[in-house]
Amino acid sequence: MKKLLALMLALGMTVSLAACGGTDSADTASEAETTEESAETADAAEDTADAAAAETSGDGTYVIGICQLVQHEALDAATQGFKDAVTEALGEENVTFDEQNASNDSATCATIINQFVSNNVDLILANATAPLQAAAQGTDSIPVLGTSVTEYGVALDIDDFDGLVGTNVSGTSDLAPLDQQAAMLNELFPDASTVGLLFCSAEANSQYQVDTVQGYLEELGYTCNQYSFSDSNDLAAVATTAASESDVIYVPTDNTVASNTEILRNICEPAGVPVIAGEEGICSGCGVATLSISYYDLGVATGQMAVKVLTGEADISEMPIEYAPEFTKKYNPELAEAMGVTIPDDYVAIETAE
C-alpha cells in the first residue's frame, strides 16, 4: 500500500513538472515572437524615417530636363559644362539627363518643355532664349535655369529688370560688353564707314544686341544699317545684300547664324567684307574677331546653381542672374590673313578645325 501510494505521488509530481515545463516553453516562444515582431516594426519605422529624411533633404537621384534650342558649338559647350558640374557635385549615378534638341524651332521648345512638366522632372535647363521662354510659360513650380541667354528682361518681357526674376526662373547670361565690342570693331577697322548689323528677327535678344551696339557704333562715327532675316532660308539673300552695302558686318550672339556660319563665310569672304562676331563659335566659322566668353564655363556656373537648387541650399526665386566674369579678345587667324587684317598682340588666336 505504501509502495502504491509512493508510486502515485511520484507520478503526480512528474505530471506537474511536465506541465510547468510546458508553460515555460510556451512563454519563452511567445516572448521571442513578440521581440521579433518589435524588431521588424522598428526596422520598418527606421526605413520610413530614412525615406522621409531623404525626400526632405533632397538626397537621392534627380532627373534634369535639358532643352537646347539648336546644335552648335557655343550651346553644345554650355550644355556640356552644365552636365559636368552637376555630375561632379552629385555623382554621375545620381543624375539622369533627359537631353532634347529643338532644331531651332520655338514650337518644338514648347513641346519638349511640356513633356518635362508631364514627367515632373526635378529641374529644367533652358539653353538659349526660346527654351527659356517656353519653360517660363510651361511651369511655375519646377525650377528653371537658363543659360546662353543674353538679356533676361528682354526674353521674359520684364520692365526695368534688375537682375532678379523672382520666380522659379534664374540662370546665367552670355552678354558680353557691347560697348567693348563696338570699340573692338573700331580698333580693327577705324577707316570703315558703314557697318551692317545682321541678325535673325525671330530672336529677341539678337534684336536687343544690334539695337544697343548700333548706338555705340554711331557714337564712334559709323553709319549703321540693320539687316534682319526670319530664318535660315533667307539668310543667304539678306547676307548678300548686307555684304554689298557694308564695309564691315557685325553679328551678335545669334543662334541661327551660329548654325549656318558656312553660308555667311561663303558670301563675305569672297566679297572681302570682314565679320565681327558676338561669340567665339560664330567667329571660328565666319568671323575675323570677337570679344567672347567661355560657354563651357558659363555652363559650369549654371550647373553649380542647379546643385544649390536641387540640394535645397538656395531658393531659386532669390538667385540673381549670373554673368561671365571674363571676356577675351579672340581672332580667326585664317580669315584675318585672307582679308589682310592686322591683329593686335593682345588678341588670342582661335584654334579652328583643320
PDB file of N, CA and C in Angstrom, residues 52 91 102 149 225 234 342:
ATOM      1  N   ALA A  52      11.814  59.331 -45.581  1.00  0.00           N
ATOM      2  CA  ALA A  52      11.294  60.684 -45.370  1.00  0.00           C
ATOM      3  C   ALA A  52      12.426  61.687 -45.285  1.00  0.00           C
ATOM      4  N   GLY A  91      27.352  63.248 -58.272  1.00  0.00           N
ATOM      5  CA  GLY A  91      27.657  61.864 -58.626  1.00  0.00           C
ATOM      6  C   GLY A  91      26.927  61.461 -59.892  1.00  0.00           C
ATOM      7  N   ALA A 102      15.753  71.170 -79.948  1.00  0.00           N
ATOM      8  CA  ALA A 102      14.544  71.693 -80.589  1.00  0.00           C
ATOM      9  C   ALA A 102      14.738  72.038 -82.057  1.00  0.00           C
ATOM     10  N   VAL A 149      21.627  82.825 -72.549  1.00  0.00           N
ATOM     11  CA  VAL A 149      20.565  83.819 -72.728  1.00  0.00           C
ATOM     12  C   VAL A 149      21.186  85.194 -72.521  1.00  0.00           C
ATOM     13  N   ASN A 225      23.379 100.065 -90.600  1.00  0.00           N
ATOM     14  CA  ASN A 225      22.126  99.598 -91.189  1.00  0.00           C
ATOM     15  C   ASN A 225      21.838  98.189 -90.675  1.00  0.00           C
ATOM     16  N   ASP A 234      16.242  82.525 -95.600  1.00  0.00           N
ATOM     17  CA  ASP A 234      16.527  83.787 -96.265  1.00  0.00           C
ATOM     18  C   ASP A 234      17.826  84.436 -95.787  1.00  0.00           C
ATOM     19  N   THR A 342      45.259  93.293 -89.843  1.00  0.00           N
ATOM     20  CA  THR A 342      46.338  93.243 -88.864  1.00  0.00           C
ATOM     21  C   THR A 342      45.736  93.152 -87.462  1.00  0.00           C
TER      22      THR A 342
END
